[in-house]
């Protein structure tokens, strides 16, 4: 469910694993293009789609009678999408979330949203880790975490996604995995700002390291296990997103550091940088929990209070 870059890359991976994929596409134009060219040139150009992938505009057609559904839509539309899914999916369906974010108004993780909107009989899982979509689609060796409340569900996900090019680790701390996956985008914007200002490698390393401390403080206050944040979905994803040239969130920070406004940046981006909205919810969350998180606070002030990036870094 969702044909952005990540949803398309995972569809390619699963098709290559031998599964028949019904890919729900939101945009009529993209649906037509995929059917005609077998390429998603909107969000993942250069990667032909295997014949096992079938695009559809009908959500019901995509999920009806499926025993597993993968949801990969931007986090700000998860609740609405899940509400549409609820009457359509099998009551015993395995619903796997591969989206990253914290809902602005409720401050809920994606898993919590799914718990509130889907049948209680559904099995829920989370897929997260240091993975750029284009590299998964290319088959470049990568590692990721399959997380669920029980080892049994996590291992089922591991079996679905494992390939010769993707190592899947399991976790029974889905909350920690989701918090790490969402909050690293905030720190990636901060490191992008630093790089955009030409602050250098020392500053970037400091921001990543102290950013991990802030993520861990918030995650453990919510009930996650601290060791989760030193794993792939914590430190691993943080390093990738803060340093990789394919990172949309780092790119937002780079442009801010170079003097562009947030409006100018977001208007020029074809794909969502999840961190822009997650900055807002993370700031609210750390304030509600009364947690000291200076990097998150300064990043919020740059994005939403028009604070000078240079002043924010000086203050840090």
Coordinates of C-alpha atoms in Angstrom, one line a residue:
X1 CA 0.0 0.0 0.0
X2 CA 1.9 3.0 -1.3
X3 CA 4.0 3.4 -4.5
X4 CA 6.6 5.9 -3.3
X5 CA 10.3 5.1 -3.6
X6 CA 10.4 2.9 -0.5
X7 CA 7.1 1.1 -1.3
X8 CA 8.3 0.4 -4.9
X9 CA 11.8 -0.8 -3.7
X10 CA 10.2 -3.2 -1.3
X11 CA 7.8 -4.4 -4.0
X12 CA 10.8 -5.2 -6.2
X13 CA 12.5 -7.0 -3.3
X14 CA 9.5 -9.1 -2.6
X15 CA 8.8 -9.9 -6.2
X16 CA 12.3 -11.1 -6.5
X17 CA 11.7 -13.2 -3.5
X18 CA 8.9 -15.0 -5.4
X19 CA 5.8 -13.2 -4.2
X20 CA 3.0 -11.8 -6.4
X21 CA 2.6 -8.2 -5.4
X22 CA -0.5 -6.0 -5.7
X23 CA 0.8 -2.5 -5.5
X24 CA -1.7 0.2 -4.6
X25 CA -0.9 3.4 -6.4
X26 CA -2.5 6.7 -5.4
X27 CA -1.7 8.8 -8.5
X28 CA -3.7 8.0 -11.7
X29 CA -0.8 9.3 -13.8
X30 CA 1.7 7.0 -12.1
X31 CA -0.6 4.0 -12.3
X32 CA -0.9 4.5 -16.1
X33 CA 2.9 5.0 -16.4
X34 CA 3.7 1.8 -14.4
X35 CA 1.4 -0.2 -16.6
X36 CA 2.8 1.2 -19.8
X37 CA 6.5 1.3 -19.0
X38 CA 7.0 -1.0 -16.0
X39 CA 9.0 1.7 -14.3
X40 CA 8.1 4.1 -11.5
X41 CA 9.9 7.1 -13.0
X42 CA 8.1 9.5 -10.5
X43 CA 9.7 8.1 -7.4
X44 CA 12.2 5.3 -8.3
X45 CA 13.5 5.9 -11.8
X46 CA 15.9 3.5 -13.5
X47 CA 14.5 0.3 -11.8
X48 CA 12.3 -1.9 -13.9
X49 CA 9.4 -3.6 -12.1
X50 CA 9.3 -7.4 -12.2
X51 CA 6.2 -8.9 -13.9
X52 CA 5.1 -10.2 -10.5
X53 CA 4.1 -6.6 -9.5
X54 CA 0.6 -5.5 -10.5
X55 CA -0.4 -1.9 -10.0
X56 CA -3.9 -1.0 -9.0
X57 CA -5.8 2.2 -8.1
X58 CA -8.2 0.2 -5.9
X59 CA -7.3 -0.2 -2.3
X60 CA -9.8 -3.0 -1.9
X61 CA -8.4 -4.8 -4.9
X62 CA -4.9 -4.6 -3.5
X63 CA -5.6 -5.9 0.0
X64 CA -8.7 -8.1 -0.3
X65 CA -8.0 -11.7 0.9
X66 CA -4.3 -11.0 1.4
X67 CA -2.7 -12.6 4.4
X68 CA 0.0 -9.9 4.6
X69 CA -0.2 -6.2 3.8
X70 CA 2.7 -3.8 3.8
X71 CA 1.8 -0.2 4.4
X72 CA 4.3 2.3 3.0
X73 CA 2.6 5.7 2.9
X74 CA 3.8 9.0 4.4
X75 CA 3.2 9.0 8.2
X76 CA 0.9 12.0 8.1
X77 CA -1.7 10.0 6.0
X78 CA -1.3 6.7 7.9
X79 CA -4.4 7.2 10.1
X80 CA -6.6 8.0 7.1
X81 CA -5.2 5.1 5.1
X82 CA -5.6 2.6 8.0
X83 CA -9.2 3.7 8.5
X84 CA -9.9 2.9 4.9
X85 CA -8.0 -0.5 5.2
X86 CA -9.9 -1.6 8.4
X87 CA -13.1 -2.9 6.7
X88 CA -11.2 -4.3 3.7
X89 CA -8.5 -6.6 5.2
X90 CA -8.8 -10.1 6.6
X91 CA -9.3 -10.0 10.4
X92 CA -6.1 -12.2 10.9
X93 CA -4.0 -10.2 8.4
X94 CA -0.3 -9.4 9.2
X95 CA -0.1 -5.7 8.8
X96 CA 3.6 -4.5 8.4
X97 CA 4.4 -0.9 8.7
X98 CA 7.5 0.4 6.8
X99 CA 6.7 4.2 7.3
X100 CA 8.6 6.4 9.7
X101 CA 7.2 9.3 11.7
X102 CA 5.3 10.5 14.7
X103 CA 1.8 11.9 14.2
X104 CA 1.7 15.7 14.9
X105 CA -1.6 16.0 16.8
X106 CA -1.7 12.8 18.8
X107 CA 2.1 12.2 19.1
X108 CA 1.4 8.6 18.3
X109 CA 3.8 6.2 16.7
X110 CA 2.6 4.5 13.5
X111 CA 2.1 1.3 15.4
X112 CA -0.1 3.1 18.0
X113 CA -2.2 4.5 15.1
X114 CA -2.7 1.1 13.6
X115 CA -3.7 -0.3 17.0
X116 CA -6.3 2.4 17.3
X117 CA -7.8 1.9 13.8
X118 CA -7.4 -1.7 12.7
X119 CA -9.2 -4.8 14.0
X120 CA -7.7 -6.1 17.3
X121 CA -7.2 -9.5 15.7
X122 CA -4.6 -8.2 13.2
X123 CA -1.0 -9.0 13.7
X124 CA 1.2 -5.9 13.6
X125 CA 4.9 -5.7 12.6
X126 CA 7.4 -2.9 11.9
X127 CA 10.2 -2.9 9.3
X128 CA 12.9 -0.3 9.8
X129 CA 16.7 0.2 9.4
X130 CA 19.5 1.9 7.5
X131 CA 18.1 1.3 4.0
X132 CA 17.9 3.7 1.0
X133 CA 15.2 2.7 -1.4
X134 CA 17.5 2.9 -4.5
X135 CA 20.1 0.6 -3.0
X136 CA 17.5 -2.0 -2.0
X137 CA 16.1 -1.9 -5.5
X138 CA 19.6 -2.4 -6.9
X139 CA 20.2 -5.4 -4.7
X140 CA 23.1 -3.8 -2.8
X141 CA 23.9 -5.7 0.4
X142 CA 21.9 -4.2 3.3
X143 CA 20.5 -5.1 6.7
X144 CA 17.1 -4.2 8.3
X145 CA 15.1 -5.0 11.4
X146 CA 11.7 -6.8 11.6
X147 CA 10.1 -5.9 14.9
X148 CA 6.9 -7.2 16.5
X149 CA 5.5 -7.8 20.0
X150 CA 6.3 -11.5 19.6
X151 CA 9.3 -13.4 18.2
X152 CA 6.9 -15.5 16.2
X153 CA 5.5 -12.5 14.2
X154 CA 9.0 -11.0 13.9
X155 CA 10.4 -14.3 12.4
X156 CA 7.5 -14.5 10.0
X157 CA 8.5 -11.1 8.7
X158 CA 12.1 -12.2 8.6
X159 CA 11.2 -15.1 6.4
X160 CA 9.2 -12.8 4.0
X161 CA 11.9 -10.2 3.5
X162 CA 15.1 -12.1 3.8
X163 CA 17.1 -12.5 0.6
X164 CA 20.7 -13.1 -0.5
X165 CA 21.1 -9.3 -0.5
X166 CA 19.1 -8.3 2.6
X167 CA 19.9 -9.6 6.1
X168 CA 16.9 -9.3 8.3
X169 CA 17.3 -9.2 12.1
X170 CA 14.4 -9.6 14.5
X171 CA 13.4 -7.5 17.5
X172 CA 10.6 -7.7 20.1
X173 CA 10.8 -3.9 20.8
X174 CA 8.7 -2.4 18.0
X175 CA 8.3 0.8 20.0
X176 CA 12.0 1.4 20.1
X177 CA 12.4 0.5 16.4
X178 CA 9.7 3.0 15.4
X179 CA 11.1 5.8 17.7
X180 CA 14.6 5.3 16.3
X181 CA 13.3 5.3 12.7
X182 CA 11.3 8.4 13.2
X183 CA 13.6 10.6 15.3
X184 CA 16.7 10.0 13.3
X185 CA 15.2 12.2 10.6
X186 CA 15.2 15.1 12.9
X187 CA 18.9 14.7 13.7
X188 CA 19.6 14.3 10.0
X189 CA 18.1 17.7 9.3
X190 CA 20.3 19.1 12.1
X191 CA 23.5 17.5 10.6
X192 CA 22.5 18.8 7.2
X193 CA 22.2 22.3 8.6
X194 CA 25.7 21.9 10.1
X195 CA 27.1 20.7 6.8
X196 CA 25.3 23.4 4.9
X197 CA 27.0 26.0 7.1
X198 CA 30.4 24.3 6.4
X199 CA 30.8 23.4 10.1
X200 CA 33.0 20.3 9.3
X201 CA 33.3 16.7 10.3
X202 CA 33.8 17.3 14.0
X203 CA 30.5 19.1 14.4
X204 CA 28.7 16.4 12.3
X205 CA 30.1 13.6 14.5
X206 CA 29.1 15.5 17.6
X207 CA 25.6 16.1 16.4
X208 CA 25.1 12.4 15.4
X209 CA 26.5 11.2 18.8
X210 CA 24.6 13.6 21.0
X211 CA 21.5 13.2 18.7
X212 CA 21.5 9.5 19.6
X213 CA 21.5 10.4 23.3
X214 CA 18.4 12.6 22.7
X215 CA 16.6 9.9 20.7
X216 CA 17.4 7.3 23.4
X217 CA 16.2 9.6 26.2
X218 CA 12.8 10.1 24.5
X219 CA 12.5 6.4 23.5
X220 CA 13.2 5.0 26.9
X221 CA 10.9 7.6 28.5
X222 CA 8.2 6.1 26.3
X223 CA 9.0 2.6 27.4
X224 CA 11.4 1.4 24.7
X225 CA 14.5 -0.7 25.5
X226 CA 17.8 1.3 25.5
X227 CA 19.8 -1.3 23.7
X228 CA 17.5 -1.0 20.6
X229 CA 19.0 2.5 19.9
X230 CA 22.5 1.1 19.5
X231 CA 21.2 -1.3 16.8
X232 CA 20.3 -1.0 13.1
X233 CA 17.1 1.0 13.6
X234 CA 18.8 3.4 16.0
X235 CA 22.5 4.1 15.4
X236 CA 22.5 2.4 12.0
X237 CA 19.7 4.4 10.5
X238 CA 20.9 7.6 12.2
X239 CA 24.4 7.3 10.6
X240 CA 23.0 6.5 7.2
X241 CA 20.5 9.4 7.2
X242 CA 22.9 12.0 8.6
X243 CA 25.7 11.2 6.2
X244 CA 24.2 9.7 3.0
X245 CA 23.9 11.8 -0.1
X246 CA 20.5 10.0 -0.9
X247 CA 19.0 11.3 2.4
X248 CA 16.1 13.7 1.8
X249 CA 16.1 14.9 5.4
X250 CA 19.9 15.7 5.3
X251 CA 19.2 17.6 2.0
X252 CA 16.5 19.7 3.8
X253 CA 19.1 20.7 6.4
X254 CA 21.8 21.4 3.8
X255 CA 19.5 23.8 2.0
X256 CA 18.5 25.5 5.2
X257 CA 22.2 25.9 6.1
X258 CA 22.8 27.4 2.7
X259 CA 20.2 30.1 3.2
X260 CA 17.0 28.7 1.7
X261 CA 13.7 28.9 3.5
X262 CA 11.7 25.8 4.4
X263 CA 8.9 26.7 2.0
X264 CA 11.4 27.1 -0.9
X265 CA 12.9 23.7 0.0
X266 CA 9.6 21.7 0.4
X267 CA 8.1 23.2 -2.8
X268 CA 11.0 22.0 -4.8
X269 CA 10.9 18.4 -3.4
X270 CA 9.0 15.7 -5.3
X271 CA 9.1 13.3 -2.3
X272 CA 8.3 13.8 1.3
X273 CA 11.1 14.5 3.8
X274 CA 9.4 12.9 6.8
X275 CA 11.6 14.8 9.3
X276 CA 10.0 18.2 8.5
X277 CA 6.8 17.1 10.2
X278 CA 8.5 14.9 12.7
X279 CA 10.5 17.8 14.0
X280 CA 7.2 19.4 15.2
X281 CA 5.9 16.2 16.9
X282 CA 9.3 15.4 18.4
X283 CA 9.6 18.9 19.9
X284 CA 6.1 18.5 21.4
X285 CA 6.9 15.0 22.7
X286 CA 10.2 16.1 24.4
X287 CA 8.4 19.0 26.0
X288 CA 5.6 16.8 27.2
X289 CA 8.0 14.3 28.7
X290 CA 10.2 17.2 30.1
X291 CA 13.3 15.9 28.5
X292 CA 16.4 18.0 27.7
X293 CA 17.1 17.6 24.0
X294 CA 18.9 20.7 22.7
X295 CA 19.5 19.5 19.2
X296 CA 15.8 18.7 18.6
X297 CA 14.9 22.1 20.2
X298 CA 17.2 24.2 18.0
X299 CA 16.2 22.3 14.9
X300 CA 12.5 23.1 15.7
X301 CA 13.3 26.7 16.2
X302 CA 15.1 26.9 12.8
X303 CA 12.2 25.2 10.9
X304 CA 9.2 26.7 12.7
X305 CA 10.3 29.9 14.4
X306 CA 12.6 31.2 11.6
X307 CA 15.7 31.1 13.8
X308 CA 18.9 31.7 12.0
X309 CA 20.7 28.3 11.3
X310 CA 24.0 29.9 12.2
X311 CA 22.6 31.2 15.5
X312 CA 21.1 27.8 16.3
X313 CA 24.5 26.1 15.8
X314 CA 26.3 28.8 17.8
X315 CA 23.8 28.3 20.6
X316 CA 24.3 24.5 20.5

